[in-house]
mmCIF file of C-alpha atoms in Angstrom:
data_model
loop_
_atom_site.group_PDB
_atom_site.id
_atom_site.type_symbol
_atom_site.label_atom_id
_atom_site.label_comp_id
_atom_site.label_asym_id
_atom_site.label_seq_id
_atom_site.Cartn_x
_atom_site.Cartn_y
_atom_site.Cartn_z
ATOM 1 C CA MET A 1 -84.329 -78.090 65.118
ATOM 2 C CA LYS A 2 -81.746 -78.603 62.638
ATOM 3 C CA LEU A 3 -78.002 -77.688 62.747
ATOM 4 C CA ASP A 4 -75.339 -78.511 60.455
ATOM 5 C CA VAL A 5 -72.283 -80.369 62.053
ATOM 6 C CA THR A 6 -68.867 -81.121 61.303
ATOM 7 C CA VAL A 7 -67.733 -84.310 63.396
ATOM 8 C CA ASN A 8 -64.020 -85.167 62.786
ATOM 9 C CA SER A 9 -63.906 -82.722 59.681
ATOM 10 C CA ARG A 10 -66.835 -84.710 58.501
ATOM 11 C CA PRO A 11 -69.967 -82.512 57.642
ATOM 12 C CA ALA A 12 -73.523 -84.060 58.672
ATOM 13 C CA ARG A 13 -76.816 -82.527 59.514
ATOM 14 C CA LEU A 14 -78.654 -83.196 62.869
ATOM 15 C CA PHE A 15 -82.558 -83.168 63.433
ATOM 16 C CA ILE A 16 -83.728 -82.748 66.743
ATOM 17 C CA ASN A 17 -87.362 -82.943 67.217
ATOM 18 C CA ARG A 18 -88.309 -83.136 71.171
ATOM 19 C CA ASP A 19 -86.945 -86.841 72.073
ATOM 20 C CA ARG A 20 -86.162 -88.017 68.689
ATOM 21 C CA PHE A 21 -82.911 -87.225 66.699
ATOM 22 C CA ARG A 22 -81.819 -87.835 62.770
ATOM 23 C CA TYR A 23 -78.182 -87.539 62.198
ATOM 24 C CA GLU A 24 -77.546 -87.400 58.094
ATOM 25 C CA ALA A 25 -73.625 -87.694 58.066
ATOM 26 C CA GLU A 26 -72.352 -87.492 53.636
ATOM 27 C CA GLY A 27 -71.944 -90.797 52.692
ATOM 28 C CA ALA A 28 -73.761 -92.887 55.073
ATOM 29 C CA ALA A 29 -77.058 -93.997 55.776
ATOM 30 C CA PRO A 30 -78.783 -91.684 58.055
ATOM 31 C CA ILE A 31 -79.165 -92.739 61.965
ATOM 32 C CA GLU A 32 -82.511 -92.013 63.589
ATOM 33 C CA ARG A 33 -82.899 -92.450 67.412
ATOM 34 C CA GLU A 34 -85.198 -91.804 70.962
ATOM 35 C CA PHE A 35 -82.738 -89.934 73.047
ATOM 36 C CA SER A 36 -82.926 -88.026 76.447
ATOM 37 C CA ILE A 37 -80.329 -85.961 77.946
ATOM 38 C CA VAL A 38 -79.612 -84.534 81.749
ATOM 39 C CA GLN A 39 -76.760 -81.631 82.536
ATOM 40 C CA LEU A 40 -74.921 -83.197 85.401
ATOM 41 C CA ALA A 41 -72.426 -80.225 85.544
ATOM 42 C CA PRO A 42 -71.794 -77.403 83.517
ATOM 43 C CA GLY A 43 -70.350 -78.625 80.246
ATOM 44 C CA ALA A 44 -71.345 -82.551 81.480
ATOM 45 C CA TYR A 45 -74.160 -84.255 80.243
ATOM 46 C CA SER A 46 -75.693 -87.704 80.566
ATOM 47 C CA VAL A 47 -77.450 -88.976 77.215
ATOM 48 C CA LEU A 48 -79.879 -91.730 77.154
ATOM 49 C CA ILE A 49 -80.212 -93.116 73.443
ATOM 50 C CA GLU A 50 -82.428 -95.811 73.281
ATOM 51 C CA GLY A 51 -81.233 -97.607 76.493
ATOM 52 C CA ARG A 52 -77.823 -96.932 76.112
ATOM 53 C CA SER A 53 -76.060 -94.475 78.666
ATOM 54 C CA TYR A 54 -73.182 -91.836 77.312
ATOM 55 C CA GLU A 55 -71.160 -89.874 79.736
ATOM 56 C CA VAL A 56 -70.554 -86.369 77.224
ATOM 57 C CA PHE A 57 -68.301 -83.782 78.465
ATOM 58 C CA ALA A 58 -68.364 -80.602 76.098
ATOM 59 C CA GLY A 59 -65.268 -78.038 75.516
ATOM 60 C CA THR A 60 -62.742 -77.462 72.701
ATOM 61 C CA GLU A 61 -63.593 -81.321 72.085
ATOM 62 C CA ILE A 62 -66.554 -82.954 72.812
ATOM 63 C CA ARG A 63 -65.816 -86.607 74.835
ATOM 64 C CA VAL A 64 -68.054 -89.300 74.730
ATOM 65 C CA ASN A 65 -67.301 -92.130 77.199
ATOM 66 C CA GLY A 66 -63.620 -91.026 77.050
ATOM 67 C CA ARG A 67 -63.480 -91.180 73.388
ATOM 68 C CA ALA A 68 -62.515 -87.403 71.810
ATOM 69 C CA PHE A 69 -64.326 -86.056 69.049
ATOM 70 C CA SER A 70 -63.626 -82.664 67.056
ATOM 71 C CA VAL A 71 -67.381 -81.268 66.981
ATOM 72 C CA GLU A 72 -68.175 -77.826 65.314
ATOM 73 C CA VAL A 73 -71.975 -76.497 65.140
ATOM 74 C CA PHE A 74 -73.685 -74.364 62.865
ATOM 75 C CA ASP A 75 -77.519 -73.506 64.078
ATOM 76 C CA PRO A 76 -78.749 -71.532 60.846
ATOM 77 C CA ARG A 77 -80.974 -69.865 63.387
ATOM 78 C CA SER A 78 -78.123 -67.886 64.229
ATOM 79 C CA MET A 79 -77.956 -65.745 61.267
ATOM 80 C CA ARG A 80 -81.480 -65.115 61.454
ATOM 81 C CA ALA A 81 -81.074 -63.668 64.659
ATOM 82 C CA ARG A 82 -77.843 -61.544 63.550
ATOM 83 C CA ARG A 83 -80.244 -60.151 61.067
ATOM 84 C CA ILE A 84 -82.687 -59.258 63.354
ATOM 85 C CA ALA A 85 -80.571 -57.579 65.761
ATOM 86 C CA GLY A 86 -78.994 -55.411 63.165
ATOM 87 C CA MET A 87 -82.898 -53.855 62.082
ATOM 88 C CA GLY A 88 -82.838 -52.061 65.285
ATOM 89 C CA ALA A 89 -85.486 -49.853 64.898
ATOM 90 C CA GLY A 90 -89.085 -49.695 66.249
ATOM 91 C CA ARG A 91 -90.699 -52.617 68.412
ATOM 92 C CA GLN A 92 -89.475 -55.957 67.734
ATOM 93 C CA SER A 93 -91.107 -59.196 69.304
ATOM 94 C CA ILE A 94 -89.053 -61.803 70.738
ATOM 95 C CA ALA A 95 -90.667 -65.381 70.072
ATOM 96 C CA ALA A 96 -90.024 -68.873 71.030
ATOM 97 C CA LEU A 97 -88.114 -71.026 68.601
ATOM 98 C CA MET A 98 -89.740 -74.360 69.599
ATOM 99 C CA PRO A 99 -92.182 -75.838 71.846
ATOM 100 C CA GLY A 100 -90.842 -75.285 75.581
ATOM 101 C CA LYS A 101 -91.857 -74.344 78.985
ATOM 102 C CA VAL A 102 -91.230 -70.561 80.284
ATOM 103 C CA VAL A 103 -88.578 -71.551 83.578
ATOM 104 C CA ARG A 104 -87.762 -68.174 84.407
ATOM 105 C CA LEU A 105 -88.377 -64.220 83.573
ATOM 106 C CA LEU A 106 -85.935 -61.809 83.464
ATOM 107 C CA VAL A 107 -87.349 -58.913 82.808
ATOM 108 C CA GLU A 108 -90.622 -56.974 83.847
ATOM 109 C CA ALA A 109 -92.342 -54.226 81.502
ATOM 110 C CA GLY A 110 -90.926 -51.119 81.698
ATOM 111 C CA ASP A 111 -86.847 -52.167 82.568
ATOM 112 C CA LEU A 112 -84.551 -50.652 80.383
ATOM 113 C CA VAL A 113 -82.222 -53.683 78.482
ATOM 114 C CA GLU A 114 -79.108 -53.432 76.611
ATOM 115 C CA ALA A 115 -78.510 -55.708 73.192
ATOM 116 C CA GLY A 116 -77.810 -58.946 74.127
ATOM 117 C CA GLN A 117 -79.244 -59.294 77.771
ATOM 118 C CA GLY A 118 -81.138 -62.105 78.694
ATOM 119 C CA LEU A 119 -84.843 -61.539 78.856
ATOM 120 C CA VAL A 120 -86.687 -65.411 79.370
ATOM 121 C CA VAL A 121 -85.525 -68.527 80.128
ATOM 122 C CA VAL A 122 -86.969 -71.205 78.043
ATOM 123 C CA GLU A 123 -86.726 -75.149 78.328
ATOM 124 C CA ALA A 124 -87.176 -77.036 75.504
ATOM 125 C CA MET A 125 -85.772 -80.197 74.932
ATOM 126 C CA LYS A 126 -84.537 -80.967 78.405
ATOM 127 C CA MET A 127 -82.230 -77.894 77.465
ATOM 128 C CA GLN A 128 -82.499 -74.283 78.756
ATOM 129 C CA ASN A 129 -82.261 -71.457 76.407
ATOM 130 C CA GLU A 130 -81.949 -68.189 77.357
ATOM 131 C CA MET A 131 -83.662 -65.614 74.891
ATOM 132 C CA LYS A 132 -81.820 -62.125 74.530
ATOM 133 C CA SER A 133 -82.880 -58.681 73.522
ATOM 134 C CA PRO A 134 -81.710 -58.092 70.071
ATOM 135 C CA LYS A 135 -81.149 -54.286 70.695
ATOM 136 C CA ALA A 136 -80.967 -51.791 73.483
ATOM 137 C CA GLY A 137 -84.042 -50.567 74.425
ATOM 138 C CA ARG A 138 -87.270 -50.718 77.067
ATOM 139 C CA VAL A 139 -89.388 -53.994 77.814
ATOM 140 C CA ALA A 140 -92.957 -52.758 76.385
ATOM 141 C CA GLU A 141 -94.749 -55.976 77.427
ATOM 142 C CA VAL A 142 -94.142 -59.580 78.555
ATOM 143 C CA LYS A 143 -96.466 -61.581 77.199
ATOM 144 C CA THR A 144 -95.813 -65.012 79.039
ATOM 145 C CA LYS A 145 -95.280 -66.087 82.845
ATOM 146 C CA PRO A 146 -93.150 -68.580 84.830
ATOM 147 C CA ASP A 147 -94.255 -72.259 84.177
ATOM 148 C CA ALA A 148 -96.341 -71.275 80.924
ATOM 149 C CA THR A 149 -96.241 -73.717 77.477
ATOM 150 C CA VAL A 150 -95.483 -71.789 74.665
ATOM 151 C CA ALA A 151 -95.541 -72.949 71.355
ATOM 152 C CA PRO A 152 -92.955 -72.079 68.250
ATOM 153 C CA GLY A 153 -93.458 -68.279 67.094
ATOM 154 C CA GLU A 154 -95.614 -67.331 70.140
ATOM 155 C CA VAL A 155 -94.228 -64.185 71.726
ATOM 156 C CA LEU A 156 -93.074 -63.768 74.620
ATOM 157 C CA VAL A 157 -91.521 -60.148 75.297
ATOM 158 C CA VAL A 158 -91.845 -57.048 73.329
ATOM 159 C CA ILE A 159 -88.576 -54.724 73.144
ATOM 160 C CA GLU A 160 -89.315 -50.887 72.060
#
């Protein structure tokens, strides 16, 4: 996954691949490390980076071990989702964006759904991601099941 970030008004790019990240800030050498993350409560996380533990609290700012950072995150995939949502007509397949595990199905074949309604929850990189319907319609097919391992691009649900 690639994210464009701004930390304390300094632009950077963050690449996350399973248990590794690479942080490339403008004018600085890239930082690449192994990590793991566990959600402790909504907005509270324990992050382990190469054996060192960090408490992270997310809100209007991010606090790491008591130190505040102003952080903005832009996921280029969000623009793709908006383009797809605007298409609206015909069958639309909702596919996994990265490798993961299906945690929960929120719909069944035949269910009526609204635009933005949750369809399936996929855990990837120890984070749960709810895949949402790009449009109002009917669930034509559910092509996965709970606890299934999914690959990037694998179709999970079809809406018509």
